C-alpha cells in the first residue's frame, strides 16, 4: 500500500526530530566515546587516502567512507562534523525503517500510534 506524501513527510519529520533529540541529549556526555573516537580516526584515515581493513584496523568500512564524505562536504575534520554525519545516517536509517514498517501491514499502520511508538523506541535504542 503506497504511503501518501503527508505520511512520508510525517515519518521524515519524526525521524529528524527524534535523532536531533537524541543528538542533543548525548551532546555533552561521554556515552560510547571510544567507538566515536575510533570512527573519527578511521574517517580521518580515509580522508588521508587510506583504505579501511587494508591500511588500518576497521569494521564496517562503509561507515568510514560515509563519515569521511560528510566531513569533506562540511570542509571539516572535527568531531562535530563526524557527529553530524552520524546523525544524518541515523535519520535516513530511521526514516527508511519506518517506511518499511508502515508498508508491511494490510491496514494503515500509522493509525496504530502505540505500535509506531514501540517501533521507534526499539529502533532508537538499537541505533
PDB file of N, CA and C in Angstrom, residues 35-106:
ATOM      1  N   UNK A  35      34.032   4.352  20.833  1.00  0.00           N
ATOM      2  CA  UNK A  35      33.618   3.949  19.491  1.00  0.00           C
ATOM      3  C   UNK A  35      33.598   5.157  18.559  1.00  0.00           C
ATOM      4  N   UNK A  36      33.155   6.290  19.073  1.00  0.00           N
ATOM      5  CA  UNK A  36      33.122   7.503  18.271  1.00  0.00           C
ATOM      6  C   UNK A  36      34.541   7.942  17.914  1.00  0.00           C
ATOM      7  N   UNK A  37      35.451   7.806  18.836  1.00  0.00           N
ATOM      8  CA  UNK A  37      36.842   8.150  18.561  1.00  0.00           C
ATOM      9  C   UNK A  37      37.448   7.238  17.517  1.00  0.00           C
ATOM     10  N   UNK A  38      37.103   5.976  17.563  1.00  0.00           N
ATOM     11  CA  UNK A  38      37.599   5.030  16.566  1.00  0.00           C
ATOM     12  C   UNK A  38      37.044   5.362  15.186  1.00  0.00           C
ATOM     13  N   UNK A  39      35.764   5.727  15.116  1.00  0.00           N
ATOM     14  CA  UNK A  39      35.156   6.141  13.849  1.00  0.00           C
ATOM     15  C   UNK A  39      35.824   7.416  13.341  1.00  0.00           C
ATOM     16  N   UNK A  40      36.074   8.339  14.238  1.00  0.00           N
ATOM     17  CA  UNK A  40      36.718   9.602  13.865  1.00  0.00           C
ATOM     18  C   UNK A  40      38.113   9.343  13.293  1.00  0.00           C
ATOM     19  N   UNK A  41      38.859   8.486  13.958  1.00  0.00           N
ATOM     20  CA  UNK A  41      40.192   8.117  13.469  1.00  0.00           C
ATOM     21  C   UNK A  41      40.088   7.501  12.078  1.00  0.00           C
ATOM     22  N   UNK A  42      39.170   6.559  11.913  1.00  0.00           N
ATOM     23  CA  UNK A  42      39.007   5.885  10.628  1.00  0.00           C
ATOM     24  C   UNK A  42      38.607   6.839   9.511  1.00  0.00           C
ATOM     25  N   UNK A  43      37.701   7.753   9.808  1.00  0.00           N
ATOM     26  CA  UNK A  43      37.273   8.723   8.794  1.00  0.00           C
ATOM     27  C   UNK A  43      38.431   9.637   8.411  1.00  0.00           C
ATOM     28  N   UNK A  44      39.248  10.031   9.380  1.00  0.00           N
ATOM     29  CA  UNK A  44      40.406  10.866   9.068  1.00  0.00           C
ATOM     30  C   UNK A  44      41.425  10.100   8.227  1.00  0.00           C
ATOM     31  N   UNK A  45      41.576   8.808   8.501  1.00  0.00           N
ATOM     32  CA  UNK A  45      42.489   7.988   7.699  1.00  0.00           C
ATOM     33  C   UNK A  45      41.981   7.858   6.265  1.00  0.00           C
ATOM     34  N   UNK A  46      40.660   7.718   6.099  1.00  0.00           N
ATOM     35  CA  UNK A  46      40.086   7.649   4.749  1.00  0.00           C
ATOM     36  C   UNK A  46      40.320   8.965   4.018  1.00  0.00           C
ATOM     37  N   UNK A  47      40.143  10.088   4.723  1.00  0.00           N
ATOM     38  CA  UNK A  47      40.406  11.396   4.108  1.00  0.00           C
ATOM     39  C   UNK A  47      41.872  11.536   3.703  1.00  0.00           C
ATOM     40  N   UNK A  48      42.756  10.852   4.412  1.00  0.00           N
ATOM     41  CA  UNK A  48      44.185  10.890   4.089  1.00  0.00           C
ATOM     42  C   UNK A  48      44.543   9.919   2.967  1.00  0.00           C
ATOM     43  N   UNK A  49      43.565   9.126   2.509  1.00  0.00           N
ATOM     44  CA  UNK A  49      43.816   8.217   1.393  1.00  0.00           C
ATOM     45  C   UNK A  49      43.964   6.758   1.777  1.00  0.00           C
ATOM     46  N   UNK A  50      43.860   6.418   3.056  1.00  0.00           N
ATOM     47  CA  UNK A  50      43.965   5.024   3.472  1.00  0.00           C
ATOM     48  C   UNK A  50      42.669   4.276   3.187  1.00  0.00           C
ATOM     49  N   UNK A  51      42.768   2.957   3.155  1.00  0.00           N
ATOM     50  CA  UNK A  51      41.621   2.094   2.880  1.00  0.00           C
ATOM     51  C   UNK A  51      41.319   1.281   4.136  1.00  0.00           C
ATOM     52  N   UNK A  52      40.054   1.314   4.605  1.00  0.00           N
ATOM     53  CA  UNK A  52      39.701   0.519   5.789  1.00  0.00           C
ATOM     54  C   UNK A  52      40.009  -0.964   5.569  1.00  0.00           C
ATOM     55  N   UNK A  53      40.380  -1.632   6.616  1.00  0.00           N
ATOM     56  CA  UNK A  53      40.756  -3.046   6.686  1.00  0.00           C
ATOM     57  C   UNK A  53      42.128  -3.277   6.057  1.00  0.00           C
ATOM     58  N   UNK A  54      42.398  -2.689   4.901  1.00  0.00           N
ATOM     59  CA  UNK A  54      43.685  -2.872   4.240  1.00  0.00           C
ATOM     60  C   UNK A  54      44.794  -2.080   4.943  1.00  0.00           C
ATOM     61  N   UNK A  55      44.551  -0.801   5.213  1.00  0.00           N
ATOM     62  CA  UNK A  55      45.575   0.065   5.783  1.00  0.00           C
ATOM     63  C   UNK A  55      45.446   0.298   7.285  1.00  0.00           C
ATOM     64  N   UNK A  56      44.270   0.093   7.829  1.00  0.00           N
ATOM     65  CA  UNK A  56      44.087   0.247   9.271  1.00  0.00           C
ATOM     66  C   UNK A  56      42.975  -0.679   9.730  1.00  0.00           C
ATOM     67  N   UNK A  57      43.045  -1.045  11.025  1.00  0.00           N
ATOM     68  CA  UNK A  57      42.046  -1.950  11.586  1.00  0.00           C
ATOM     69  C   UNK A  57      40.677  -1.276  11.527  1.00  0.00           C
ATOM     70  N   UNK A  58      39.701  -1.983  10.973  1.00  0.00           N
ATOM     71  CA  UNK A  58      38.390  -1.372  10.779  1.00  0.00           C
ATOM     72  C   UNK A  58      37.308  -2.442  10.789  1.00  0.00           C
ATOM     73  N   UNK A  59      36.094  -1.998  11.037  1.00  0.00           N
ATOM     74  CA  UNK A  59      34.925  -2.839  10.875  1.00  0.00           C
ATOM     75  C   UNK A  59      33.864  -2.001  10.194  1.00  0.00           C
ATOM     76  N   UNK A  60      33.049  -2.602   9.391  1.00  0.00           N
ATOM     77  CA  UNK A  60      32.004  -1.913   8.640  1.00  0.00           C
ATOM     78  C   UNK A  60      32.593  -0.736   7.865  1.00  0.00           C
ATOM     79  N   UNK A  61      33.372  -1.004   6.816  1.00  0.00           N
ATOM     80  CA  UNK A  61      34.080   0.070   6.103  1.00  0.00           C
ATOM     81  C   UNK A  61      33.176   1.174   5.555  1.00  0.00           C
ATOM     82  N   UNK A  62      31.937   0.886   5.256  1.00  0.00           N
ATOM     83  CA  UNK A  62      31.054   1.912   4.679  1.00  0.00           C
ATOM     84  C   UNK A  62      30.875   3.096   5.622  1.00  0.00           C
ATOM     85  N   UNK A  63      30.876   2.845   6.919  1.00  0.00           N
ATOM     86  CA  UNK A  63      30.681   3.957   7.850  1.00  0.00           C
ATOM     87  C   UNK A  63      31.850   4.932   7.835  1.00  0.00           C
ATOM     88  N   UNK A  64      33.056   4.445   7.554  1.00  0.00           N
ATOM     89  CA  UNK A  64      34.210   5.339   7.457  1.00  0.00           C
ATOM     90  C   UNK A  64      34.110   6.196   6.197  1.00  0.00           C
ATOM     91  N   UNK A  65      33.689   5.580   5.101  1.00  0.00           N
ATOM     92  CA  UNK A  65      33.522   6.342   3.860  1.00  0.00           C
ATOM     93  C   UNK A  65      32.390   7.353   3.986  1.00  0.00           C
ATOM     94  N   UNK A  66      31.292   6.954   4.633  1.00  0.00           N
ATOM     95  CA  UNK A  66      30.173   7.882   4.843  1.00  0.00           C
ATOM     96  C   UNK A  66      30.627   9.077   5.679  1.00  0.00           C
ATOM     97  N   UNK A  67      31.282   8.800   6.801  1.00  0.00           N
ATOM     98  CA  UNK A  67      31.736   9.872   7.693  1.00  0.00           C
ATOM     99  C   UNK A  67      32.745  10.771   6.983  1.00  0.00           C
ATOM    100  N   UNK A  68      33.652  10.173   6.222  1.00  0.00           N
ATOM    101  CA  UNK A  68      34.645  10.973   5.503  1.00  0.00           C
ATOM    102  C   UNK A  68      33.976  11.841   4.440  1.00  0.00           C
ATOM    103  N   UNK A  69      32.953  11.321   3.772  1.00  0.00           N
ATOM    104  CA  UNK A  69      32.241  12.106   2.754  1.00  0.00           C
ATOM    105  C   UNK A  69      31.536  13.305   3.387  1.00  0.00           C
ATOM    106  N   UNK A  70      30.884  13.088   4.519  1.00  0.00           N
ATOM    107  CA  UNK A  70      30.204  14.197   5.197  1.00  0.00           C
ATOM    108  C   UNK A  70      31.227  15.207   5.708  1.00  0.00           C
ATOM    109  N   UNK A  71      32.336  14.719   6.250  1.00  0.00           N
ATOM    110  CA  UNK A  71      33.375  15.619   6.734  1.00  0.00           C
ATOM    111  C   UNK A  71      33.952  16.446   5.585  1.00  0.00           C
ATOM    112  N   UNK A  72      34.146  15.809   4.435  1.00  0.00           N
ATOM    113  CA  UNK A  72      34.658  16.541   3.264  1.00  0.00           C
ATOM    114  C   UNK A  72      33.623  17.557   2.783  1.00  0.00           C
ATOM    115  N   UNK A  73      32.346  17.157   2.782  1.00  0.00           N
ATOM    116  CA  UNK A  73      31.270  18.050   2.351  1.00  0.00           C
ATOM    117  C   UNK A  73      31.181  19.286   3.251  1.00  0.00           C
ATOM    118  N   UNK A  74      31.368  19.078   4.553  1.00  0.00           N
ATOM    119  CA  UNK A  74      31.331  20.188   5.511  1.00  0.00           C
ATOM    120  C   UNK A  74      32.669  20.915   5.627  1.00  0.00           C
ATOM    121  N   UNK A  75      33.681  20.405   4.915  1.00  0.00           N
ATOM    122  CA  UNK A  75      35.011  21.000   4.914  1.00  0.00           C
ATOM    123  C   UNK A  75      35.581  21.098   6.332  1.00  0.00           C
ATOM    124  N   UNK A  76      35.426  20.017   7.086  1.00  0.00           N
ATOM    125  CA  UNK A  76      35.908  19.985   8.463  1.00  0.00           C
ATOM    126  C   UNK A  76      36.266  18.555   8.828  1.00  0.00           C
ATOM    127  N   UNK A  77      37.333  18.402   9.562  1.00  0.00           N
ATOM    128  CA  UNK A  77      37.717  17.080  10.055  1.00  0.00           C
ATOM    129  C   UNK A  77      37.462  16.955  11.550  1.00  0.00           C
ATOM    130  N   UNK A  78      36.640  17.830  12.093  1.00  0.00           N
ATOM    131  CA  UNK A  78      36.378  17.851  13.522  1.00  0.00           C
ATOM    132  C   UNK A  78      35.320  16.847  13.949  1.00  0.00           C
ATOM    133  N   UNK A  79      35.202  16.695  15.245  1.00  0.00           N
ATOM    134  CA  UNK A  79      34.263  15.739  15.829  1.00  0.00           C
ATOM    135  C   UNK A  79      32.816  16.158  15.588  1.00  0.00           C
ATOM    136  N   UNK A  80      32.567  17.458  15.481  1.00  0.00           N
ATOM    137  CA  UNK A  80      31.194  17.920  15.249  1.00  0.00           C
ATOM    138  C   UNK A  80      30.714  17.481  13.876  1.00  0.00           C
ATOM    139  N   UNK A  81      31.563  17.600  12.860  1.00  0.00           N
ATOM    140  CA  UNK A  81      31.155  17.160  11.531  1.00  0.00           C
ATOM    141  C   UNK A  81      30.969  15.642  11.493  1.00  0.00           C
ATOM    142  N   UNK A  82      31.752  14.920  12.271  1.00  0.00           N
ATOM    143  CA  UNK A  82      31.561  13.476  12.373  1.00  0.00           C
ATOM    144  C   UNK A  82      30.206  13.160  13.003  1.00  0.00           C
ATOM    145  N   UNK A  83      29.857  13.876  14.056  1.00  0.00           N
ATOM    146  CA  UNK A  83      28.565  13.659  14.716  1.00  0.00           C
ATOM    147  C   UNK A  83      27.400  14.044  13.820  1.00  0.00           C
ATOM    148  N   UNK A  84      27.561  15.095  13.031  1.00  0.00           N
ATOM    149  CA  UNK A  84      26.513  15.486  12.084  1.00  0.00           C
ATOM    150  C   UNK A  84      26.314  14.377  11.057  1.00  0.00           C
ATOM    151  N   UNK A  85      27.409  13.814  10.573  1.00  0.00           N
ATOM    152  CA  UNK A  85      27.317  12.709   9.616  1.00  0.00           C
ATOM    153  C   UNK A  85      26.631  11.491  10.207  1.00  0.00           C
ATOM    154  N   UNK A  86      26.957  11.181  11.457  1.00  0.00           N
ATOM    155  CA  UNK A  86      26.321  10.048  12.128  1.00  0.00           C
ATOM    156  C   UNK A  86      24.832  10.302  12.340  1.00  0.00           C
ATOM    157  N   UNK A  87      24.482  11.525  12.711  1.00  0.00           N
ATOM    158  CA  UNK A  87      23.071  11.870  12.914  1.00  0.00           C
ATOM    159  C   UNK A  87      22.301  11.820  11.601  1.00  0.00           C
ATOM    160  N   UNK A  88      22.915  12.272  10.530  1.00  0.00           N
ATOM    161  CA  UNK A  88      22.269  12.208   9.215  1.00  0.00           C
ATOM    162  C   UNK A  88      22.049  10.759   8.788  1.00  0.00           C
ATOM    163  N   UNK A  89      23.035   9.926   8.997  1.00  0.00           N
ATOM    164  CA  UNK A  89      22.906   8.500   8.679  1.00  0.00           C
ATOM    165  C   UNK A  89      21.802   7.859   9.518  1.00  0.00           C
ATOM    166  N   UNK A  90      21.733   8.199  10.781  1.00  0.00           N
ATOM    167  CA  UNK A  90      20.710   7.657  11.668  1.00  0.00           C
ATOM    168  C   UNK A  90      19.314   8.128  11.255  1.00  0.00           C
ATOM    169  N   UNK A  91      19.195   9.369  10.833  1.00  0.00           N
ATOM    170  CA  UNK A  91      17.904   9.890  10.372  1.00  0.00           C
ATOM    171  C   UNK A  91      17.424   9.129   9.143  1.00  0.00           C
ATOM    172  N   UNK A  92      18.325   8.921   8.194  1.00  0.00           N
ATOM    173  CA  UNK A  92      17.966   8.187   6.974  1.00  0.00           C
ATOM    174  C   UNK A  92      17.574   6.756   7.320  1.00  0.00           C
ATOM    175  N   UNK A  93      18.342   6.108   8.187  1.00  0.00           N
ATOM    176  CA  UNK A  93      18.037   4.726   8.565  1.00  0.00           C
ATOM    177  C   UNK A  93      16.703   4.617   9.292  1.00  0.00           C
ATOM    178  N   UNK A  94      16.426   5.549  10.192  1.00  0.00           N
ATOM    179  CA  UNK A  94      15.156   5.533  10.924  1.00  0.00           C
ATOM    180  C   UNK A  94      13.993   5.790   9.974  1.00  0.00           C
ATOM    181  N   UNK A  95      14.148   6.733   9.070  1.00  0.00           N
ATOM    182  CA  UNK A  95      13.108   7.040   8.091  1.00  0.00           C
ATOM    183  C   UNK A  95      12.814   5.821   7.213  1.00  0.00           C
ATOM    184  N   UNK A  96      13.850   5.195   6.678  1.00  0.00           N
ATOM    185  CA  UNK A  96      13.635   4.023   5.826  1.00  0.00           C
ATOM    186  C   UNK A  96      13.030   2.853   6.609  1.00  0.00           C
ATOM    187  N   UNK A  97      13.451   2.680   7.847  1.00  0.00           N
ATOM    188  CA  UNK A  97      12.878   1.622   8.684  1.00  0.00           C
ATOM    189  C   UNK A  97      11.396   1.866   8.935  1.00  0.00           C
ATOM    190  N   UNK A  98      11.036   3.103   9.223  1.00  0.00           N
ATOM    191  CA  UNK A  98       9.623   3.425   9.427  1.00  0.00           C
ATOM    192  C   UNK A  98       8.815   3.207   8.154  1.00  0.00           C
ATOM    193  N   UNK A  99       9.410   3.506   7.011  1.00  0.00           N
ATOM    194  CA  UNK A  99       8.717   3.271   5.753  1.00  0.00           C
ATOM    195  C   UNK A  99       8.452   1.781   5.545  1.00  0.00           C
ATOM    196  N   UNK A 100       9.429   0.962   5.829  1.00  0.00           N
ATOM    197  CA  UNK A 100       9.246  -0.486   5.687  1.00  0.00           C
ATOM    198  C   UNK A 100       8.194  -1.011   6.656  1.00  0.00           C
ATOM    199  N   UNK A 101       8.202  -0.503   7.868  1.00  0.00           N
ATOM    200  CA  UNK A 101       7.206  -0.931   8.856  1.00  0.00           C
ATOM    201  C   UNK A 101       5.811  -0.517   8.403  1.00  0.00           C
ATOM    202  N   UNK A 102       5.675   0.698   7.916  1.00  0.00           N
ATOM    203  CA  UNK A 102       4.364   1.204   7.516  1.00  0.00           C
ATOM    204  C   UNK A 102       3.824   0.508   6.278  1.00  0.00           C
ATOM    205  N   UNK A 103       4.702   0.062   5.394  1.00  0.00           N
ATOM    206  CA  UNK A 103       4.260  -0.601   4.167  1.00  0.00           C
ATOM    207  C   UNK A 103       3.992  -2.089   4.366  1.00  0.00           C
ATOM    208  N   UNK A 104       4.330  -2.620   5.525  1.00  0.00           N
ATOM    209  CA  UNK A 104       4.242  -4.067   5.718  1.00  0.00           C
ATOM    210  C   UNK A 104       2.854  -4.561   6.109  1.00  0.00           C
ATOM    211  N   UNK A 105       1.968  -3.685   6.514  1.00  0.00           N
ATOM    212  CA  UNK A 105       0.668  -4.123   7.021  1.00  0.00           C
ATOM    213  C   UNK A 105      -0.439  -4.080   5.988  1.00  0.00           C
ATOM    214  N   UNK A 106      -1.506  -4.794   6.276  1.00  0.00           N
ATOM    215  CA  UNK A 106      -2.698  -4.800   5.426  1.00  0.00           C
ATOM    216  C   UNK A 106      -3.457  -3.482   5.554  1.00  0.00           C
TER     217      UNK A 106
END
